Tab-separated table of C-alpha atoms and ligand atoms in Angstrom:
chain	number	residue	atom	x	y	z
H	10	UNK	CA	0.000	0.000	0.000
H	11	UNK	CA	1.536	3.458	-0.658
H	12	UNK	CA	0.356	7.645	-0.124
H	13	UNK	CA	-0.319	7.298	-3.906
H	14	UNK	CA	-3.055	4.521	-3.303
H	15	UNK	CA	-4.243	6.254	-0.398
H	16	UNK	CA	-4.917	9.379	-1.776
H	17	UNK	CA	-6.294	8.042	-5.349
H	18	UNK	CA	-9.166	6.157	-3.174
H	19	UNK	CA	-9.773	9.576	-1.220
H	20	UNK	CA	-9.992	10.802	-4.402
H	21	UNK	CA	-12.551	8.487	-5.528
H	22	UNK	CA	-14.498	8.988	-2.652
H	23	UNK	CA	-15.177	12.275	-2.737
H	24	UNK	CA	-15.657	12.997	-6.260
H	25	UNK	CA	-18.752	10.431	-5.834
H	26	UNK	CA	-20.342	11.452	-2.102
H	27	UNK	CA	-19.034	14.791	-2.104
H	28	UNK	CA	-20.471	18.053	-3.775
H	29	UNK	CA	-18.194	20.498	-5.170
H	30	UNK	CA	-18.006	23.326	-1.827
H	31	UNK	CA	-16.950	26.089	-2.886
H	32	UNK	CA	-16.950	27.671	0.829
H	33	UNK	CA	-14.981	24.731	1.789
H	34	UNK	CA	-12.218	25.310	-0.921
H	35	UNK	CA	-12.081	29.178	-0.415
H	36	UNK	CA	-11.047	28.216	3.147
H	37	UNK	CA	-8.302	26.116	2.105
H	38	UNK	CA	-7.258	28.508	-0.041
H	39	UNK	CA	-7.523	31.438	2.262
H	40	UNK	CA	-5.496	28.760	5.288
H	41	UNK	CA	-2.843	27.789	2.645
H	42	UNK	CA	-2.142	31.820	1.982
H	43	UNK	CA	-2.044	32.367	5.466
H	44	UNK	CA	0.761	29.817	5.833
H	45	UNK	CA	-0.777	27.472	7.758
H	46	UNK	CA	-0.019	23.971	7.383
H	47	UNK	CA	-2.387	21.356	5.307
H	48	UNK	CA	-3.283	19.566	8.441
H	49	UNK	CA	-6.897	20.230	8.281
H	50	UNK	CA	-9.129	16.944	8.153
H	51	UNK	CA	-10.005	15.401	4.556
H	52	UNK	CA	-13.186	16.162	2.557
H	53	UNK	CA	-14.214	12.992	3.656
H	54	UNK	CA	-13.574	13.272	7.210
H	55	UNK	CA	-15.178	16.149	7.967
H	56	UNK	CA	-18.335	14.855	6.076
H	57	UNK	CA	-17.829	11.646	8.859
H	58	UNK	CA	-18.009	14.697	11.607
H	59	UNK	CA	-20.855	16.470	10.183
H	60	UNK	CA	-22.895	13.123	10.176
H	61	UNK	CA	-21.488	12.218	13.400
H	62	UNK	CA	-22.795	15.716	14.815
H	63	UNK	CA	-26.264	15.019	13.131
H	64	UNK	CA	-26.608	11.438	14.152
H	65	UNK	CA	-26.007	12.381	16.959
H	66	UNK	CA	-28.815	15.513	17.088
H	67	UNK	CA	-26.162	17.582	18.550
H	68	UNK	CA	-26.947	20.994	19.629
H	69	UNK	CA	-23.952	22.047	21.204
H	70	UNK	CA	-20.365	21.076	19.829
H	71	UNK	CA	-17.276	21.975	21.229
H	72	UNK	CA	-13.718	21.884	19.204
H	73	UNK	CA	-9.737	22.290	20.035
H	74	UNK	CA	-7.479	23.132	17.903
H	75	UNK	CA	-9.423	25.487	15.018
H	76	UNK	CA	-6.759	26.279	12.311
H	77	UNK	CA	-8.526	27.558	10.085
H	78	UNK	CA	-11.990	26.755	10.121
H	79	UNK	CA	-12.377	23.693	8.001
H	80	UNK	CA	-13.442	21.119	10.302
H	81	UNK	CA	-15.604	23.480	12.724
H	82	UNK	CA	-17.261	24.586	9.161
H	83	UNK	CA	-18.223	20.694	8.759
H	84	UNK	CA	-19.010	20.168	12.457
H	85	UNK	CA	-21.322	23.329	12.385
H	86	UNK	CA	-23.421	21.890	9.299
H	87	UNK	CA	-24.375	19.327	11.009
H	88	UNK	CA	-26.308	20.924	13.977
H	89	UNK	CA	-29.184	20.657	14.897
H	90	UNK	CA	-31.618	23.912	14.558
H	91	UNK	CA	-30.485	26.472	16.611
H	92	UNK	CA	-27.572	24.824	18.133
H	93	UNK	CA	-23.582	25.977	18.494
H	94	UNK	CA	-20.252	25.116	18.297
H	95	UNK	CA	-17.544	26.111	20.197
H	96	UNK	CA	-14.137	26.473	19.365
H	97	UNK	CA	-10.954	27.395	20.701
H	98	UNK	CA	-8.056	27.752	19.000
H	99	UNK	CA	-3.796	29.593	20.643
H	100	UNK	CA	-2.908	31.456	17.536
H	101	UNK	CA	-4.574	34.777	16.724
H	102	UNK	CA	-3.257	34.706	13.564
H	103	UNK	CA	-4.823	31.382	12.385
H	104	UNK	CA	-8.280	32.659	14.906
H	105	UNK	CA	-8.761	35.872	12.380
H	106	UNK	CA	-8.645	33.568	9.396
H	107	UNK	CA	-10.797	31.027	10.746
H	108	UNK	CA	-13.578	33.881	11.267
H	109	UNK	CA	-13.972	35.210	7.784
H	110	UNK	CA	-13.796	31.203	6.556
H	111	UNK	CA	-16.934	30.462	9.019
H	112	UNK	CA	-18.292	33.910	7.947
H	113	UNK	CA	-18.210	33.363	4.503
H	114	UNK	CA	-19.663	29.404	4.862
H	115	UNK	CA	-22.777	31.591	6.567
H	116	UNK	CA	-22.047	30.374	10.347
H	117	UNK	CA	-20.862	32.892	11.820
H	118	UNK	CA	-23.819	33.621	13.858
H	119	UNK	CA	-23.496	29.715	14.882
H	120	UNK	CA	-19.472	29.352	15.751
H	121	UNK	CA	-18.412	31.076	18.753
H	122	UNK	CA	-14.395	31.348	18.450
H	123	UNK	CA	-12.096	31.586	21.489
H	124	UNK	CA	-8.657	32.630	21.494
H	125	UNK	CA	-5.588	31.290	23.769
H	126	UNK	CA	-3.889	27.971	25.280
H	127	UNK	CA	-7.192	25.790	24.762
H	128	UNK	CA	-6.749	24.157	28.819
H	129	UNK	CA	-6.907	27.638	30.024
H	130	UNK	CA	-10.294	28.218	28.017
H	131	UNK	CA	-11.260	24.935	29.011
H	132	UNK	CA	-10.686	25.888	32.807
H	133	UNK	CA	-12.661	29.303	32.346
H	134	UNK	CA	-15.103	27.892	30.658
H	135	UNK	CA	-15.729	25.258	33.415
H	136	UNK	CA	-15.292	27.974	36.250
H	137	UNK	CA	-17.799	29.895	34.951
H	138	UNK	CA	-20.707	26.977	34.647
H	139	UNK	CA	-20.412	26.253	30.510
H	140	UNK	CA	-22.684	23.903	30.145
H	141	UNK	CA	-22.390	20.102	29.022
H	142	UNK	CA	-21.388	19.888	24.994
H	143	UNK	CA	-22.985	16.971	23.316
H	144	UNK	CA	-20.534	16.663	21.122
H	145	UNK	CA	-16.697	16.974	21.573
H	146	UNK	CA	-13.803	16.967	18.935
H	147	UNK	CA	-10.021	16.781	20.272
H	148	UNK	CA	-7.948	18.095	17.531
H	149	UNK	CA	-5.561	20.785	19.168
H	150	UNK	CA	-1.789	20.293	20.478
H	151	UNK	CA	-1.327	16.313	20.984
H	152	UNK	CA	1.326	16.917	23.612
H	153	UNK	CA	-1.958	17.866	25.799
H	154	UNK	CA	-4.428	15.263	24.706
H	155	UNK	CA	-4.489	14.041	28.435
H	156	UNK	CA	-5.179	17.146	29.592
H	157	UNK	CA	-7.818	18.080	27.318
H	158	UNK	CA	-9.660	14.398	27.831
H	159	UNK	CA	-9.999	15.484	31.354
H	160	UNK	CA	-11.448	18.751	30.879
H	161	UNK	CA	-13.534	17.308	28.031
H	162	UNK	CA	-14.927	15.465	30.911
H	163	UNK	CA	-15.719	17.910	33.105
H	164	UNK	CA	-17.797	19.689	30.146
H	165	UNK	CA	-19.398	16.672	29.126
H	166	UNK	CA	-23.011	14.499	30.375
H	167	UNK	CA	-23.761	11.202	30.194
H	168	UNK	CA	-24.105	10.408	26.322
H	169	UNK	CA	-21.541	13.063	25.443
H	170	UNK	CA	-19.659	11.832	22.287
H	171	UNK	CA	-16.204	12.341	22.276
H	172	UNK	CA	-13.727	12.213	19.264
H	173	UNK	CA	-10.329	12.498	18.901
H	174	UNK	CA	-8.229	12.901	15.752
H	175	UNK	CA	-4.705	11.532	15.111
H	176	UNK	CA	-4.496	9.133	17.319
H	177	UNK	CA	-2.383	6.624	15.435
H	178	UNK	CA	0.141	9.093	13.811
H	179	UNK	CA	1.592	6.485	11.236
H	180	UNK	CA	2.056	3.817	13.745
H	181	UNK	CA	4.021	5.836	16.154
H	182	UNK	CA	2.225	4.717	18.987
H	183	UNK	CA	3.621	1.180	18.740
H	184	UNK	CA	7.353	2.025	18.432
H	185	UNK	CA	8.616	1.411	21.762
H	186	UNK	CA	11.479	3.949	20.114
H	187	UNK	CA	9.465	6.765	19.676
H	188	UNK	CA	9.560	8.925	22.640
H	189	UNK	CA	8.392	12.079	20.587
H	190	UNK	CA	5.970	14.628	22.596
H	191	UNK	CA	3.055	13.601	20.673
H	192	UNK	CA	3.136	10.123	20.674
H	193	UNK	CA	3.550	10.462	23.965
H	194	UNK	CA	0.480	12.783	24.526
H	195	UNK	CA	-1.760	10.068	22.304
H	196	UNK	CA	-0.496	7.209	24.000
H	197	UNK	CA	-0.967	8.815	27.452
H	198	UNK	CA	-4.918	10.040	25.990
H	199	UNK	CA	-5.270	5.854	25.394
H	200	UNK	CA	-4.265	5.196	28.487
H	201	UNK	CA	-6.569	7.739	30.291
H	202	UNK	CA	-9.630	6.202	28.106
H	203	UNK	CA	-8.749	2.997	29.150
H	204	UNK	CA	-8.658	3.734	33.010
H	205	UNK	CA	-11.734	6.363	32.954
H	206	UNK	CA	-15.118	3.934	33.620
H	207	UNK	CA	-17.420	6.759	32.625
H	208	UNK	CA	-16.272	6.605	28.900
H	209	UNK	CA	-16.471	3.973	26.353
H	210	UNK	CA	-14.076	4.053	23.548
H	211	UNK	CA	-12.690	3.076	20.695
H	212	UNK	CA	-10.387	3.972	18.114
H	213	UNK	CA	-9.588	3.175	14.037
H	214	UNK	CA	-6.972	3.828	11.659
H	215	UNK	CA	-7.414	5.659	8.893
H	216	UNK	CA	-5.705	5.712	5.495
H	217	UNK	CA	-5.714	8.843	3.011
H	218	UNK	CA	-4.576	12.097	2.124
H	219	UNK	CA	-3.077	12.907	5.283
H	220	UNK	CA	-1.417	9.282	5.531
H	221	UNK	CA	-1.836	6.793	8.100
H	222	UNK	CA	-3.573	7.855	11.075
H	223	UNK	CA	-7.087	7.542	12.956
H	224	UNK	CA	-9.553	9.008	15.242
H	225	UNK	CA	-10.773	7.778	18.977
H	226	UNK	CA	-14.083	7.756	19.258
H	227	UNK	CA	-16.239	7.626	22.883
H	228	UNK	CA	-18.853	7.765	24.772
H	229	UNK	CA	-19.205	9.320	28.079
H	230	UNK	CA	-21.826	6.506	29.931
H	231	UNK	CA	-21.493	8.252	33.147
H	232	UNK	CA	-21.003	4.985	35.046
H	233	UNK	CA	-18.471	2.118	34.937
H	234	UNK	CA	-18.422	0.814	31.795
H	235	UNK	CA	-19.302	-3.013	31.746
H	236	UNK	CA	-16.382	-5.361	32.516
H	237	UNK	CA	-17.841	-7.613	29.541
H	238	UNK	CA	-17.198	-4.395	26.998
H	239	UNK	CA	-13.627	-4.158	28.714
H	240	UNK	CA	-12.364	-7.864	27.878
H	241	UNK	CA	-13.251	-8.164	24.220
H	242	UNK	CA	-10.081	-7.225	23.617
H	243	UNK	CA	-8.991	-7.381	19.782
G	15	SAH	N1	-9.344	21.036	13.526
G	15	SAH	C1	-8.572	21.614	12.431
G	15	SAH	C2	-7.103	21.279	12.528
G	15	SAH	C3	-6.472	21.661	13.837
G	15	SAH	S1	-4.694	21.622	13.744
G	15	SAH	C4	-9.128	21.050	11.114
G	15	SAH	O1	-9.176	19.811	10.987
G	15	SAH	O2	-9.508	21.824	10.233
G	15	SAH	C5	-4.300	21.943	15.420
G	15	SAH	C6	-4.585	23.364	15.846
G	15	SAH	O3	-4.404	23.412	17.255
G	15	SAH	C7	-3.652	24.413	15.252
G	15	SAH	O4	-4.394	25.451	14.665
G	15	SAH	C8	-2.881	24.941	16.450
G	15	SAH	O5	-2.564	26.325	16.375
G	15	SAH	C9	-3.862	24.675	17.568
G	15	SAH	N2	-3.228	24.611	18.891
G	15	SAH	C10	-1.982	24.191	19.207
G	15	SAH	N3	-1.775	24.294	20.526
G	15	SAH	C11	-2.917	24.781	21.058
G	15	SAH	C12	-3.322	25.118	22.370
G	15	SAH	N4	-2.514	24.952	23.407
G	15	SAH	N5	-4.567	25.607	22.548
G	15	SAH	C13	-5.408	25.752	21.500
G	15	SAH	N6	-5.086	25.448	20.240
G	15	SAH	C14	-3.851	24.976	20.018
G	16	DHB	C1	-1.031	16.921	11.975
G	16	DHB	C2	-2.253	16.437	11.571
G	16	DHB	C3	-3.396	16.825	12.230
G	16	DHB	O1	-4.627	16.348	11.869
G	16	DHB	C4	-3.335	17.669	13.311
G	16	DHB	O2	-4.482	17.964	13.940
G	16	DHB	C5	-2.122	18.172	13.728
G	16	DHB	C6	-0.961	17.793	13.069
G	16	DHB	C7	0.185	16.506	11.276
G	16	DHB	O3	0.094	15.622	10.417
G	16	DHB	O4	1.253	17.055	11.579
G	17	MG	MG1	-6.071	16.659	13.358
């Protein structure tokens, strides 16, 4: 299997499920001349978080790590009437960019953008009595994944659906050599899922554009999880 492969099949993908977005690809434009990096999600992946957010009849969706707007654009589309999405994003530069993308997809009456070192936010917004986000999607600063699972907690209910992206980071997590920050932060994240009995998880690699990764994906059940769920191990 190569990126070629991986890429020609993403390609395939979207040119059949996918309409032409126009909004969408004015954002990417608009993050690449801003010199951000092309880490955004896939077309295809944030299609899977739009119909995650409206499977899920989300109303209120929070986000870390905003670059420029892509994914919260996709997360936004898929809530239900009335509802918002939070998200929260350290660079200012990257923030201002990210407002006229959401602006121009229409949302910006629905995305509420915060600015600064997401666990501070997080801890605000928890001090002041945020209420519980139905839907929550860990994409900032891997290094903190840990951290942000536990305040993720503390803004979420019982049901609260909780994803996390790049959790496999080409197969990093496995190399007993790779003591880089953010495998460490992802394998430390897996590690906090596995210990925390309110939240059921899972996670699954992914193949594509942006190489080989995947997203965690979890449920916060608000009670300890069943030992039978716990020992079907792979
Ligand atoms: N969700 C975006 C991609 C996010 S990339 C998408 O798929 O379209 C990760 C983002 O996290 C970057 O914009 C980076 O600036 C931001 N980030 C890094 N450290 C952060 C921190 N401590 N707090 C908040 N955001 C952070
Ligand atoms: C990278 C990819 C991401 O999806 C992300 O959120 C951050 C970094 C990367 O490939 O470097
Ligand atoms: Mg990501």
């Amino acid at each position: 299997m190569s990126q070629e492969l991986w890429s020609a099949v993403d390609g395939y993908i979207c040119e059949r499920l996918l309409e032409p977005d126009p909004v969408l690809e004015a954002a990417v434009a608009a993050s690449e001349l801003a010199g951000m990096p092309p880490i955004a999600v896939t077309a295809n992946q944030g299609k899977l978080l739009e119909l995650l957010v409206r499977i899920h009849g989300a109303r209120r969706v929070l986000e870390l790590g905003t670059l420029g707007g892509y994914s919260t654009i996709w997360l936004a589309r898929g809530l239900a009437e009335g509802g918002r999405a939070v998200t929260l994003e350290l660079n200012a530069g990257y923030a201002a960019v990210a407002k006229a993308n959401i602006a121009r997809a229409g949302l910006a009456d629905v995305v509420d953008l915060r600015v600064g070192p997401a666990l501070e936010t997080l801890a605000a917004m928890h001090a002041a009595g945020e209420e519980a986000f139905d839907l929550i999607f860990i994409d900032a600063d891997k290094q903190n994944y840990p951290g942000y699972l536990e305040w993720s907690l503390r803004l979420s209910r019982r049901g609260t659906v909780l994803i996390g992206d790049n959790v496999v980071r080409s197969g990093g997590i496995v190399d007993p050599e790779n003591k880089d920050g953010v495998v460490e932060g992802v394998r430390r994240f897996y590690e906090l899922l596995a210990e925390e009995p309110r939240v059921e998880a899972t996670a699954v690699q992914t193949v594509g554009d942006k190489g080989h990764d995947g997203f965690a994906l979890g449920v916060v059940t608000g009670t300890r999880a069943s030992s039978r769920s716990r020992s079907a191990r792979c």
